[in-house]
Amino acid sequence: MSARFVGRSVPRVNDETMLRGAARYVADLAGPMAGVLHAAVIRSPVAHGILEGLEVDGLPDDARLVGPEDLRRRATGRLPVLWHIATQNQTSTPLLDGKVRYAGQPVGVVVAPSAAAAVDAAEAVLPVIDELPAVTDPLDALTAGAPRLWDDVEGNLLGACAAGDSDEHVEAVFAAADRRLRTRLVIGRLSGAPMEGRGVLAYTEPAGKLVVHISTQAPHAVRDVVCGVLGMPQHRVRVVAPDVGGGFGLKDHLYEDELMVIIAALESGCPVQWTETRTESLLATTHGRGEICDVEVAFDDDGMLRGLRVDAVRNAGAQCSVFSGGPLLVALGMAPGPYAWDAVQGTGRLVATNTMSAGAYRGFGQTQAALIGERAVELVATALGRHPAEVRRQNMIRPEDQPYTTRTHVTYDNGDYSAPLRRARELIEERMAAAPPPGDGRLRGVGYASHVQLAGVGPSNLGELLGLRVGGYESAVVRMEPDASVRLYTGVSPHGQGLETTLAQLLADELGVDVADVEVIHSDTDVTPYSAFGTAASRSLPLGGGSAVVAGRELAARLRAIAAAMLEAKTAPQTHAGGQGSVAGTAASVPLADVAAAAHRGFRLPEGQAPGLTASYIYDPPSPTFSFAAHACAVAVDPELGSVEITDYVAVLDCGTVVNPVIVQGQVHGGAAQGIGAALTEEIVYDADGQPRTTTLADYLVPSADALPGFTVEHLETPSPHTPGGMKGMGEGGTNAAFSCVVNAVLDALATGGTPAGETLSTPLSPERIWQTLQLSG
């Protein structure tokens, strides 16, 4: 059937609810409930020490403390680490043991009749801690004599992994190359800073079922951990994600403090609600990135890339988070990018420090991979005096060589990687020629970044090979009601991506109905199909959408068969569109609602057709999808202040079939904003004692609207050869490319002013760092 809705910028179906302030977040749910208690979390004020207990001084009568002994009594299991890299020295973590390992670690919960009363009551509770020396730098943590965080983790090494070629092959390629260059990349730690912080409302129904409303990306994963740690059967726990105000990977798992709030509800017998403050979010919600990467590139005088070698150390924080080693392995595996190398080798170490745990964040290692590869290409171009876009184009994998297996054993699917680069270069050069920069004394530069995004992660057996201990499939159940309206039950869990609209567009085309006739039901473990991921890893449309497309096609085939019988048609094929079932080549038709009603009546159906209209499909993809893009931007650097203005920005991407162009454009805008923040301003900072120095948005600087450029976004389409519907995941691509693109542009501007890039590059390129660099060079 020809597409009526796929490819159109259909307005998002839930926009009016959001814009009118009618959305329902966790913090909005407790109002009508009787007897709700509010929680405040007791946290360690120090980074490392022995927890001796809690000292209570005048707890109010209407408040209750749920302390370490209560928590340990309830928590009979441990929290799982679900991504095991090659050497994995920590596979689960306790809810609470006898030590604290970072400032802000939860050690208890106080509940009271109001949020303010709970905060006041928490002031009466003081953790008693025998303080120990702390270590915050991952390289220091690996040295002999460094403070040891875990008795069973030798040398603070939580894990190690490798990707790519053997030592012998890499040495041979490097030896044969004309030149070598080195750089060290110190990638700053980040907070995802979602607009809505984490939150929980937990209570027990009269029949004994535990209900947890939580701001999460993965309701089924939360339920699994609640049950595993508390020893409860899964059918006795219901987890619901209401409207969620952003996740970015931070909300892909259950946190210790959230579990403590749930335990408080079980202990008190009352509903308990908690919403983190912004300071708590910066303190105790998983951080992103934080790697030190030593990079070496080998190349020939003609510009051909030969070898890439990377040794990376990732600051894992106090313990392994649920997917802790995944970004490290992905960064090494995707380091080849869109280029054909003769040899690639990556080694990585995952190191414990007295800081908040690092976990998933938008990009999941691929932002780091892009910086590794793109800085290598820039070094080569600078050394040879060539345009960086030309060196990129010269070394790109050709479309006729696809599918292509990289030196790190990742098999790309299809696409012309040079096409976005050509177009991005055309756009940025045309725009700069049309508006020459003023002579204002600022240093001008242009940056490029090309990348390939691993997206739509699956199949399940690939996850097993990589050490990922969850299934890589997604499921859909599609039901057409007697009036021909449609319900889609999906395991993916939207929280701002527009999936309620794009999934409806896919089904509307398959079933011949309008988008307004499709309801997408999600984020409730009692109702929706199982999904270990929820919404993460740019999987929702290729896997959640792919499963919906196949289920929709199965249902459409049934509709055509029933319509044919009703029309007494003897010829095929039958078509349906615009709410009508019709016989090809004739004027005969029947309203779709009549077909649906007949199916639900259940009699006089054609042979082989059962009553009702329900179809389901579990899609375990044969391969991930690989979208790709090129970004280019122009910047102006004030040498007196070190400040950066992005004066122009273009992005050209190919994410397969584009279901809704304006939603894709919005994803690129948002992703690029996060990449720009990481490149220029955002950084989580600790002092040597493990005390956080970025605990408010006055210290942790997310980019404001006036600091962002206007974005020009263009789409190319190379449909996925695997996904039903042809979609490829793209939600993280804007971040992956923007980070490298802006870094490259700033360094190009500094080089134009006579300050070449040093051997070590530390991000973000803040005004202070830029100013210091300029002063040292001057």
PDB file of N, CA and C in Angstrom, residues 26 51 79 86 122 192 247 254 270 285 340 421 428 494 520 537 569 638 731 769:
ATOM      1  N   VAL A  26       5.070  12.054  37.685  1.00  0.00           N
ATOM      2  CA  VAL A  26       4.985  11.380  38.983  1.00  0.00           C
ATOM      3  C   VAL A  26       4.582  12.352  40.081  1.00  0.00           C
ATOM      4  N   LEU A  51      30.242   3.172  57.293  1.00  0.00           N
ATOM      5  CA  LEU A  51      28.955   3.627  57.816  1.00  0.00           C
ATOM      6  C   LEU A  51      28.677   2.918  59.140  1.00  0.00           C
ATOM      7  N   LEU A  79      21.390  -5.697  43.300  1.00  0.00           N
ATOM      8  CA  LEU A  79      21.070  -5.041  42.037  1.00  0.00           C
ATOM      9  C   LEU A  79      22.005  -5.564  40.953  1.00  0.00           C
ATOM     10  N   ALA A  86      34.545  -8.111  28.778  1.00  0.00           N
ATOM     11  CA  ALA A  86      35.350  -9.330  28.732  1.00  0.00           C
ATOM     12  C   ALA A  86      35.872  -9.736  30.103  1.00  0.00           C
ATOM     13  N   ALA A 122      14.483  15.187  57.934  1.00  0.00           N
ATOM     14  CA  ALA A 122      15.770  14.616  57.539  1.00  0.00           C
ATOM     15  C   ALA A 122      16.934  15.370  58.156  1.00  0.00           C
ATOM     16  N   GLY A 192      23.064  14.218  32.448  1.00  0.00           N
ATOM     17  CA  GLY A 192      22.050  14.347  31.402  1.00  0.00           C
ATOM     18  C   GLY A 192      21.062  15.454  31.665  1.00  0.00           C
ATOM     19  N   GLY A 247      14.842  11.532  29.601  1.00  0.00           N
ATOM     20  CA  GLY A 247      15.602  10.456  30.228  1.00  0.00           C
ATOM     21  C   GLY A 247      17.059  10.461  29.815  1.00  0.00           C
ATOM     22  N   LEU A 254      16.689   1.034  37.724  1.00  0.00           N
ATOM     23  CA  LEU A 254      16.221   1.391  39.063  1.00  0.00           C
ATOM     24  C   LEU A 254      17.422   1.758  39.933  1.00  0.00           C
ATOM     25  N   CYS A 270       1.775   2.885  53.744  1.00  0.00           N
ATOM     26  CA  CYS A 270       1.133   4.046  53.141  1.00  0.00           C
ATOM     27  C   CYS A 270       1.753   4.336  51.777  1.00  0.00           C
ATOM     28  N   THR A 285      22.277  10.965  40.334  1.00  0.00           N
ATOM     29  CA  THR A 285      21.777  10.329  39.118  1.00  0.00           C
ATOM     30  C   THR A 285      22.990  10.066  38.229  1.00  0.00           C
ATOM     31  N   ALA A 340      37.611   3.297   6.178  1.00  0.00           N
ATOM     32  CA  ALA A 340      38.195   1.977   5.911  1.00  0.00           C
ATOM     33  C   ALA A 340      39.644   1.986   6.402  1.00  0.00           C
ATOM     34  N   LEU A 421      28.385  14.163   3.747  1.00  0.00           N
ATOM     35  CA  LEU A 421      29.544  15.034   3.879  1.00  0.00           C
ATOM     36  C   LEU A 421      29.604  16.039   2.731  1.00  0.00           C
ATOM     37  N   ILE A 428      27.563  24.615   4.228  1.00  0.00           N
ATOM     38  CA  ILE A 428      28.288  25.531   5.104  1.00  0.00           C
ATOM     39  C   ILE A 428      29.107  26.521   4.281  1.00  0.00           C
ATOM     40  N   PRO A 494       7.698   5.699  25.515  1.00  0.00           N
ATOM     41  CA  PRO A 494       7.997   7.061  25.069  1.00  0.00           C
ATOM     42  C   PRO A 494       8.192   8.037  26.226  1.00  0.00           C
ATOM     43  N   VAL A 520      -1.813   4.494  21.042  1.00  0.00           N
ATOM     44  CA  VAL A 520      -0.605   3.765  21.424  1.00  0.00           C
ATOM     45  C   VAL A 520      -0.590   3.629  22.942  1.00  0.00           C
ATOM     46  N   ALA A 537      18.832   3.248  23.403  1.00  0.00           N
ATOM     47  CA  ALA A 537      19.720   2.782  22.336  1.00  0.00           C
ATOM     48  C   ALA A 537      19.152   2.997  20.940  1.00  0.00           C
ATOM     49  N   ALA A 569     -15.930 -11.075  -3.616  1.00  0.00           N
ATOM     50  CA  ALA A 569     -14.915 -10.869  -4.647  1.00  0.00           C
ATOM     51  C   ALA A 569     -14.246 -12.183  -4.984  1.00  0.00           C
ATOM     52  N   ASP A 638      36.211  34.580  20.841  1.00  0.00           N
ATOM     53  CA  ASP A 638      36.703  35.871  21.336  1.00  0.00           C
ATOM     54  C   ASP A 638      38.014  35.630  22.075  1.00  0.00           C
ATOM     55  N   GLY A 731      18.085   8.600  17.265  1.00  0.00           N
ATOM     56  CA  GLY A 731      17.885   9.532  18.365  1.00  0.00           C
ATOM     57  C   GLY A 731      19.148  10.060  19.008  1.00  0.00           C
ATOM     58  N   ARG A 769      39.356  27.433  29.753  1.00  0.00           N
ATOM     59  CA  ARG A 769      40.372  26.618  29.086  1.00  0.00           C
ATOM     60  C   ARG A 769      40.877  27.292  27.817  1.00  0.00           C
TER      61      ARG A 769
END
